[in-house]
PDB file of C-alpha atoms in Angstrom:
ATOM      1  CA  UNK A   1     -47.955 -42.308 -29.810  1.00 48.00           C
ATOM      2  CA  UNK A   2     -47.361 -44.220 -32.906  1.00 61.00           C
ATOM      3  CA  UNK A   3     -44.493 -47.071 -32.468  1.00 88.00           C
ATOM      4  CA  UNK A   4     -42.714 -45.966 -35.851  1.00 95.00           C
ATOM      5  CA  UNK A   5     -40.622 -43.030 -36.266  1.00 97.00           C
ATOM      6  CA  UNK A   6     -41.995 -40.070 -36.864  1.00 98.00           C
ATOM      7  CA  UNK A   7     -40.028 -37.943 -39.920  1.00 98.00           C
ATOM      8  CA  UNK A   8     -41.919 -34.817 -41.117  1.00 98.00           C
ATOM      9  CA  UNK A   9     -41.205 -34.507 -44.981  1.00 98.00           C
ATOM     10  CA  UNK A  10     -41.775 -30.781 -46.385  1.00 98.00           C
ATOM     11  CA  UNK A  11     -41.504 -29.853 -50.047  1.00 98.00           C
ATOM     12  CA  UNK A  12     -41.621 -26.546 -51.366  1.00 98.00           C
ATOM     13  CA  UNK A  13     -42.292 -24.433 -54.859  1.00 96.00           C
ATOM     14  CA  UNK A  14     -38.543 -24.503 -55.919  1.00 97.00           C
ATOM     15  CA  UNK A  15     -37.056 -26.964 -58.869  1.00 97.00           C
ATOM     16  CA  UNK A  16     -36.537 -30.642 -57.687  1.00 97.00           C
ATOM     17  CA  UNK A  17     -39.112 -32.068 -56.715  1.00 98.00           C
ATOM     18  CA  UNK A  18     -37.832 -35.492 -57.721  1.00 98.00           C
ATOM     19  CA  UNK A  19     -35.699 -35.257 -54.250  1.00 98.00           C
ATOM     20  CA  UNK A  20     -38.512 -35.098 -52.052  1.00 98.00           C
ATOM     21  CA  UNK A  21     -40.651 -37.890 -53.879  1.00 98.00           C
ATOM     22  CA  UNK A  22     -37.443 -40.311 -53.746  1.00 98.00           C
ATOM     23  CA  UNK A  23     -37.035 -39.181 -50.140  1.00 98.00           C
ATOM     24  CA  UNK A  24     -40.939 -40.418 -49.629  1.00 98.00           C
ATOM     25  CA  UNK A  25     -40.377 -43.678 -51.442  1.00 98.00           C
ATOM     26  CA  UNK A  26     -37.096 -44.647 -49.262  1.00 97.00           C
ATOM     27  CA  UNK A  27     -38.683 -43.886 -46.141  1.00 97.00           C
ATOM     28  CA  UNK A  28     -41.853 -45.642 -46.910  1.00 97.00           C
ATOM     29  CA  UNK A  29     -39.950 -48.217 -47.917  1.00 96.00           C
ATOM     30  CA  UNK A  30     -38.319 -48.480 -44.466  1.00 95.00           C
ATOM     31  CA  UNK A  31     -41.482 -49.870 -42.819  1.00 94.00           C
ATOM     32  CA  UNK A  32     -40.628 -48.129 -39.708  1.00 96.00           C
ATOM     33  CA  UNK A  33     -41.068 -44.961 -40.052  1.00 97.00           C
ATOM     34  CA  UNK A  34     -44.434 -43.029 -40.523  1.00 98.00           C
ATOM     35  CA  UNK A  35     -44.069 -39.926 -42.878  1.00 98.00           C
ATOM     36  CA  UNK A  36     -45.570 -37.022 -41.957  1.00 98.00           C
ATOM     37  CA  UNK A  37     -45.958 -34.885 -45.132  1.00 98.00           C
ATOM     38  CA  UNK A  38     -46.720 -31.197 -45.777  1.00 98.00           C
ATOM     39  CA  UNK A  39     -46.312 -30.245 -49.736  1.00 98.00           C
ATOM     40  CA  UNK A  40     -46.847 -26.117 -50.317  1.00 97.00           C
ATOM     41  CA  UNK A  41     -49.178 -25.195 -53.075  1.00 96.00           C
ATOM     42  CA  UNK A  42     -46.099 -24.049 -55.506  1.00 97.00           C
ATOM     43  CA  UNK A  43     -44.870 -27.343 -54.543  1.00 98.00           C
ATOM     44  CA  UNK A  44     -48.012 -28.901 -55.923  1.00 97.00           C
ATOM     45  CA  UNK A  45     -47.628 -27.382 -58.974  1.00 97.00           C
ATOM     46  CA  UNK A  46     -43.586 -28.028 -59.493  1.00 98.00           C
ATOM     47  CA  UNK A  47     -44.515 -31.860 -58.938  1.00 98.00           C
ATOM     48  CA  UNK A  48     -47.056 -31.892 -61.640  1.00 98.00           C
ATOM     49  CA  UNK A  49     -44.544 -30.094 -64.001  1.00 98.00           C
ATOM     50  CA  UNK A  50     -41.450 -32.089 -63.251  1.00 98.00           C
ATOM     51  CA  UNK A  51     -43.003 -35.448 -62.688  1.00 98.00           C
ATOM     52  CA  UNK A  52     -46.485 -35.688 -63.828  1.00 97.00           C
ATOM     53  CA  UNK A  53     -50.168 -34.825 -63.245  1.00 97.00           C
ATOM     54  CA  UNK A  54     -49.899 -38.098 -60.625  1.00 97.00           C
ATOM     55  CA  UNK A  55     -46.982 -36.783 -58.582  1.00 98.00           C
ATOM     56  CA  UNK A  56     -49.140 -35.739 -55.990  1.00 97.00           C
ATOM     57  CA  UNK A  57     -51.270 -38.768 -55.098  1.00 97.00           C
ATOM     58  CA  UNK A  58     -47.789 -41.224 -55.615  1.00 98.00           C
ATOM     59  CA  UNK A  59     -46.493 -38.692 -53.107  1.00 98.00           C
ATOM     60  CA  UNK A  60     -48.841 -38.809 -50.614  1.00 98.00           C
ATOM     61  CA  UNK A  61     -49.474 -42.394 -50.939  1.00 98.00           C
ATOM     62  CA  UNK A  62     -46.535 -42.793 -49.159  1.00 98.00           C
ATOM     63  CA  UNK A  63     -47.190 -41.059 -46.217  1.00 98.00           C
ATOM     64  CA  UNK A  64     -48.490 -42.364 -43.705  1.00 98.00           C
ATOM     65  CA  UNK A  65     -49.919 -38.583 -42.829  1.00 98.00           C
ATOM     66  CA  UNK A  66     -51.051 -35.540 -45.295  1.00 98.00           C
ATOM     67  CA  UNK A  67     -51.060 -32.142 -43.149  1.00 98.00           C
ATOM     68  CA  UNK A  68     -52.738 -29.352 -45.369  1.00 97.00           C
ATOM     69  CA  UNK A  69     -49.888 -26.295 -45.757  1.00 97.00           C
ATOM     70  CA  UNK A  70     -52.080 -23.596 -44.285  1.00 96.00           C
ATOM     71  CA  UNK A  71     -53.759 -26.208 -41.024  1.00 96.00           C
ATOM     72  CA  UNK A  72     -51.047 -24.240 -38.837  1.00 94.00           C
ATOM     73  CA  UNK A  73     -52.634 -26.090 -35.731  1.00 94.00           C
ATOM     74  CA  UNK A  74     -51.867 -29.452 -37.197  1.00 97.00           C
ATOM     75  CA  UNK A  75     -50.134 -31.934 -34.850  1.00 98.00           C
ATOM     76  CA  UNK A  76     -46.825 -31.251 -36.714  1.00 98.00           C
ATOM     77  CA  UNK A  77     -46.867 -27.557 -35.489  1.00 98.00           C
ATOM     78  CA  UNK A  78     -46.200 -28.273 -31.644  1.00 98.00           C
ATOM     79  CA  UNK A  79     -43.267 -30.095 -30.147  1.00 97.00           C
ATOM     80  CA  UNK A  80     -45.185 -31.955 -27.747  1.00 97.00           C
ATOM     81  CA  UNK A  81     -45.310 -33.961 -31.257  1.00 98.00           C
ATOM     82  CA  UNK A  82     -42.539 -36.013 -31.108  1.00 97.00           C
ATOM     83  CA  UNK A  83     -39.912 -36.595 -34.490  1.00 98.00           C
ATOM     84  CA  UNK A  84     -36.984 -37.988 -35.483  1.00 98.00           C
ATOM     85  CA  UNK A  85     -36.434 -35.142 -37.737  1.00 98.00           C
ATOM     86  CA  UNK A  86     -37.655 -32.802 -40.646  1.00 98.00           C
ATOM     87  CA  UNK A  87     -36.586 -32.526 -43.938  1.00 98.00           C
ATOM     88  CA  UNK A  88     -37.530 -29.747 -46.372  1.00 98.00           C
ATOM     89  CA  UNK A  89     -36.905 -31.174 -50.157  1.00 98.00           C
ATOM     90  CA  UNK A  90     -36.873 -29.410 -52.082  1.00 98.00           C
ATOM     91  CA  UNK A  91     -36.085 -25.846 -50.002  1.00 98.00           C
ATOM     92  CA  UNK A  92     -37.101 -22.690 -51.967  1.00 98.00           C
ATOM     93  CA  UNK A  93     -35.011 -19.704 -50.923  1.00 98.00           C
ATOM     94  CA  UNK A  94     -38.579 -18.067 -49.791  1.00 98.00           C
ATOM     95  CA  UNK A  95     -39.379 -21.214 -47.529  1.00 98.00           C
ATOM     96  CA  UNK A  96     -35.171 -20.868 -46.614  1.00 98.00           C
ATOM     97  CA  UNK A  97     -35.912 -16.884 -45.673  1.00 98.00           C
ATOM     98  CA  UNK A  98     -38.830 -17.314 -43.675  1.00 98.00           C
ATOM     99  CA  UNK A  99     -36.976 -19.877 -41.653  1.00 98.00           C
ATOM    100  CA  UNK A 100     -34.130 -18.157 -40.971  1.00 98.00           C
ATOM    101  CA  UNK A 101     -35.997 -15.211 -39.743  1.00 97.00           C
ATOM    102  CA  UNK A 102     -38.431 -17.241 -37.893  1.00 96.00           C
ATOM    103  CA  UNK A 103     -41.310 -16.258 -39.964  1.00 96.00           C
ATOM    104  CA  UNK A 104     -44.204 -18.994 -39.255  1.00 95.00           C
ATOM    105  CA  UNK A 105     -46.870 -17.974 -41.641  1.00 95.00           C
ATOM    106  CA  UNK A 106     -47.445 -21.832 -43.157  1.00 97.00           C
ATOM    107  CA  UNK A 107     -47.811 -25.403 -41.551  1.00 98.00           C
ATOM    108  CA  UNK A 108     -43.836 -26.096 -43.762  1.00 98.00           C
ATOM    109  CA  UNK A 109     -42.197 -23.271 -41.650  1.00 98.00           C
ATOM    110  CA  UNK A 110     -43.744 -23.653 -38.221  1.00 98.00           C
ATOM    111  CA  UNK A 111     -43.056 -26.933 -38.107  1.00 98.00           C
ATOM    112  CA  UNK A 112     -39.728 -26.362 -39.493  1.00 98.00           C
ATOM    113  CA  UNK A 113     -39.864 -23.549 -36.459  1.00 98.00           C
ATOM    114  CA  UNK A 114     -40.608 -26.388 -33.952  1.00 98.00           C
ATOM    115  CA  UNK A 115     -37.725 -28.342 -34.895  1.00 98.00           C
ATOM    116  CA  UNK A 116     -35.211 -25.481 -34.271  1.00 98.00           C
ATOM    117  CA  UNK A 117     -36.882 -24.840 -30.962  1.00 98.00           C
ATOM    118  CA  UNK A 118     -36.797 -28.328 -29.587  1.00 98.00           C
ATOM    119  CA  UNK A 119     -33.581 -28.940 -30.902  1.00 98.00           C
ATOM    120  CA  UNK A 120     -34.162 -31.592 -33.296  1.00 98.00           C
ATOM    121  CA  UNK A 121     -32.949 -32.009 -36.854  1.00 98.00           C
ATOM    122  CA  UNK A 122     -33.724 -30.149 -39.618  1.00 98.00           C
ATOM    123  CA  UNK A 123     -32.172 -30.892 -42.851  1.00 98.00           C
ATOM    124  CA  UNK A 124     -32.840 -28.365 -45.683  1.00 98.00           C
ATOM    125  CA  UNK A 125     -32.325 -29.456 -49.320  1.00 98.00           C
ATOM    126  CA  UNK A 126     -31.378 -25.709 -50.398  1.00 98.00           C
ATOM    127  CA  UNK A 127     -32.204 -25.704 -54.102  1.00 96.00           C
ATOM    128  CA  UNK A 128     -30.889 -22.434 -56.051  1.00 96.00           C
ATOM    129  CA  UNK A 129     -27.691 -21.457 -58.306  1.00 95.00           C
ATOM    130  CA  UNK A 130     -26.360 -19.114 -58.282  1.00 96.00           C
ATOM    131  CA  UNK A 131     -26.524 -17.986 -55.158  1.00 97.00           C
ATOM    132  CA  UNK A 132     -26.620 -13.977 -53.795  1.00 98.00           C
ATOM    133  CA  UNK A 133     -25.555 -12.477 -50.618  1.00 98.00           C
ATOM    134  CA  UNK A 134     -28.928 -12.254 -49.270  1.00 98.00           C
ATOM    135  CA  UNK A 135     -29.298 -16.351 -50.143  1.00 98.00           C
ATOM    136  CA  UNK A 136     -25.872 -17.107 -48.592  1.00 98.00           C
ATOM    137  CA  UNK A 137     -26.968 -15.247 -45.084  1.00 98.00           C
ATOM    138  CA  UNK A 138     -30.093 -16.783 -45.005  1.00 98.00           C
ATOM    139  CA  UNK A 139     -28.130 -19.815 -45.103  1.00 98.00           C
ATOM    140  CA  UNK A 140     -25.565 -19.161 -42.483  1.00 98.00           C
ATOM    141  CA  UNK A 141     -28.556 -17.624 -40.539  1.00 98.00           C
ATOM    142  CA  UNK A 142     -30.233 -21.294 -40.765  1.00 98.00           C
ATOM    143  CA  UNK A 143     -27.335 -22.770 -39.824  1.00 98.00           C
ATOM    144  CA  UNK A 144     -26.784 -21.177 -36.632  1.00 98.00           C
ATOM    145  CA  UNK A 145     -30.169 -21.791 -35.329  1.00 98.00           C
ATOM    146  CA  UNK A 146     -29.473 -25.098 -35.398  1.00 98.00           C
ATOM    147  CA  UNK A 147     -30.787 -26.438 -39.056  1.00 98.00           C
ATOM    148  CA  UNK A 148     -28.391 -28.635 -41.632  1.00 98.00           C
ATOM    149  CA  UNK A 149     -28.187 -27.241 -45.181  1.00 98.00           C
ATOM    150  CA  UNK A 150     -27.911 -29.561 -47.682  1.00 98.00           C
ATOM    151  CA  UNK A 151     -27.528 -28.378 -51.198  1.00 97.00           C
ATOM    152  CA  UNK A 152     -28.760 -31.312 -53.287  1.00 97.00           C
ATOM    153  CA  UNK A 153     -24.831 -31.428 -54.697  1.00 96.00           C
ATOM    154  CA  UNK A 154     -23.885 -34.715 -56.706  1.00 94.00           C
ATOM    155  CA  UNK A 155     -21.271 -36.999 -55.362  1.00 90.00           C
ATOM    156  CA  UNK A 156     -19.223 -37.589 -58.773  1.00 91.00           C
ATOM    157  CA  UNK A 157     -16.856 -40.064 -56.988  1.00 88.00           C
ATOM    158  CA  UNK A 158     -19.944 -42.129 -56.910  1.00 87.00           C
ATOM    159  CA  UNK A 159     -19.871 -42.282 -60.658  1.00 91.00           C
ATOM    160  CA  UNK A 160     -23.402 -41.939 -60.969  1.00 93.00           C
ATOM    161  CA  UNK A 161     -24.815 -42.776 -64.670  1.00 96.00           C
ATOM    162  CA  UNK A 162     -28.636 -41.408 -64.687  1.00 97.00           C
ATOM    163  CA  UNK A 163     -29.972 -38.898 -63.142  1.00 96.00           C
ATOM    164  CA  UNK A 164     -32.285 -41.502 -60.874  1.00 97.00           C
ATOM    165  CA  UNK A 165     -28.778 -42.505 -59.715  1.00 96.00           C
ATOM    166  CA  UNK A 166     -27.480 -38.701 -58.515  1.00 96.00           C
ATOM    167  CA  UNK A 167     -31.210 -38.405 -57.372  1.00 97.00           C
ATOM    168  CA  UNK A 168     -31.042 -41.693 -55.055  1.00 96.00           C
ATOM    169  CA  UNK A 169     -27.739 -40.767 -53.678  1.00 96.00           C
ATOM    170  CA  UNK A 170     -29.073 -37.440 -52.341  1.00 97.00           C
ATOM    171  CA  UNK A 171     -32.247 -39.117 -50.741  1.00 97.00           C
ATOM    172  CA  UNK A 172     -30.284 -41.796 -48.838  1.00 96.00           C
ATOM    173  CA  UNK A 173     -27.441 -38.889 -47.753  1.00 96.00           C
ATOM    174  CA  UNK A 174     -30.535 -36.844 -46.597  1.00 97.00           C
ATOM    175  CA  UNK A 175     -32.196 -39.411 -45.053  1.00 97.00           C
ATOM    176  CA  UNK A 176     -29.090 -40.602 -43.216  1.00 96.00           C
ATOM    177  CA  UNK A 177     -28.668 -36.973 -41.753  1.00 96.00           C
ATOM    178  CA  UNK A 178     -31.247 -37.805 -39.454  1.00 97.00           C
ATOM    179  CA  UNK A 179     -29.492 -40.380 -37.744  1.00 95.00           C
ATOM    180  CA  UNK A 180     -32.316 -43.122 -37.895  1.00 95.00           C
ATOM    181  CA  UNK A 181     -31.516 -46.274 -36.059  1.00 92.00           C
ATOM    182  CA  UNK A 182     -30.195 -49.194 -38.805  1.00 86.00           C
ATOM    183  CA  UNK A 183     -27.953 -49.484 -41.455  1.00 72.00           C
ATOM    184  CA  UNK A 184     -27.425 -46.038 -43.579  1.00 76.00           C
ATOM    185  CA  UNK A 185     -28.829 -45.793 -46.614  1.00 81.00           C
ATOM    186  CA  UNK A 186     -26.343 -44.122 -48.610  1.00 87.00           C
ATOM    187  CA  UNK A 187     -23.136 -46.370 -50.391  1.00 81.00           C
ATOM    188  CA  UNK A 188     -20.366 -45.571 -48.506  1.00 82.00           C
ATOM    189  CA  UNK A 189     -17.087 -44.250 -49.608  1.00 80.00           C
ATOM    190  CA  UNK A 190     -14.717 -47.224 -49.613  1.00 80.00           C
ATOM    191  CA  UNK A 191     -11.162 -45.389 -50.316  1.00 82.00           C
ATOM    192  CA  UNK A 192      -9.953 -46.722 -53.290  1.00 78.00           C
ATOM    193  CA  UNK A 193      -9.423 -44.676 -56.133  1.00 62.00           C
TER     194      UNK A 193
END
């Protein structure tokens, strides 16, 4: 067993795929902790859109492990494979679905699977809007299994002023969901108006 921390990073096909690069470069950028990455195919394709034909090897670059989407026996699939967490950023509403109804048919939602199972964290970045009834069940569905859904909402009082700044501030509040030992990463609110 590796002495880092172990944090399984999932992205999926939907819209945002600047959230789960930023989330790589923060926790790469920790030192202690070794990333353990798993990008779907539409995920593949929304990085090249949104960020560039590069996105994928920046991405993976910082990871310290690349687990193929359909290797559904990869080490990541069995809790005997110890994590401080899993976060799914972006979270389609198919990826959402399929782990709500405990559908593990890819590498992203068995391992998401495992993490329900063994009771660890699993923070999902649910990116859609608006949202239907059949979205909002899956949702509370998720929720009562045990998973933390996190729609990638801006924190105005912040008074962000780019996009990389609303982007950032959603990384570091993801990344502190998992309760990793140090100092949180997100600017905290300090009360004053």
């Amino acid at each position: 067993m590796t002495d880092r921390i172990r944090v399984v990073l999932a992205l999926t096909g939907a819209s945002g795929a600047a959230l789960g690069m930023r989330i790589a470069e923060r926790l790469a950028a920790r030192g202690d902790v070794a990333t353990q990455l798993v990008v779907s195919g539409a995920a593949k394709r929304t990085l090249a859109h949104e960020i560039g034909p590069n996105a994928w090897h920046e991405l993976a670059d910082r990871a310290e492990t690349v687990h193929l989407a359909e290797d559904i026996g990869s080490t990541i699939a069995s809790g005997s494979f110890r994590t401080a967490g899993m976060i799914v950023a972006p979270c389609s509403m198919r990826t959402l679905a399929a782990i709500a109804s405990g559908l593990s048919d890819n590498l992203v939602t068995r391992a998401a699977d495992v993490h329900l199972k063994e009771r660890r964290r699993l923070l999902l970045l649910a990116r859609e809007t608006p949202l239907h009834l059949g979205h909002l069940r899956n949702m509370v569905a998720a929720t009562e299994m045990g998973a933390i859904v996190m729609p990638p909402v801006p924190a105005f009082y912040q008074k962000p002023q780019s996009l990389a700044d609303v982007i950032d501030h959603l990384a570091a509040r993801a990344i502190d969901m998992l309760g990793l030992p140090g100092a949180g990463a997100a600017a905290e609110w300090d009360g004053k108006a």
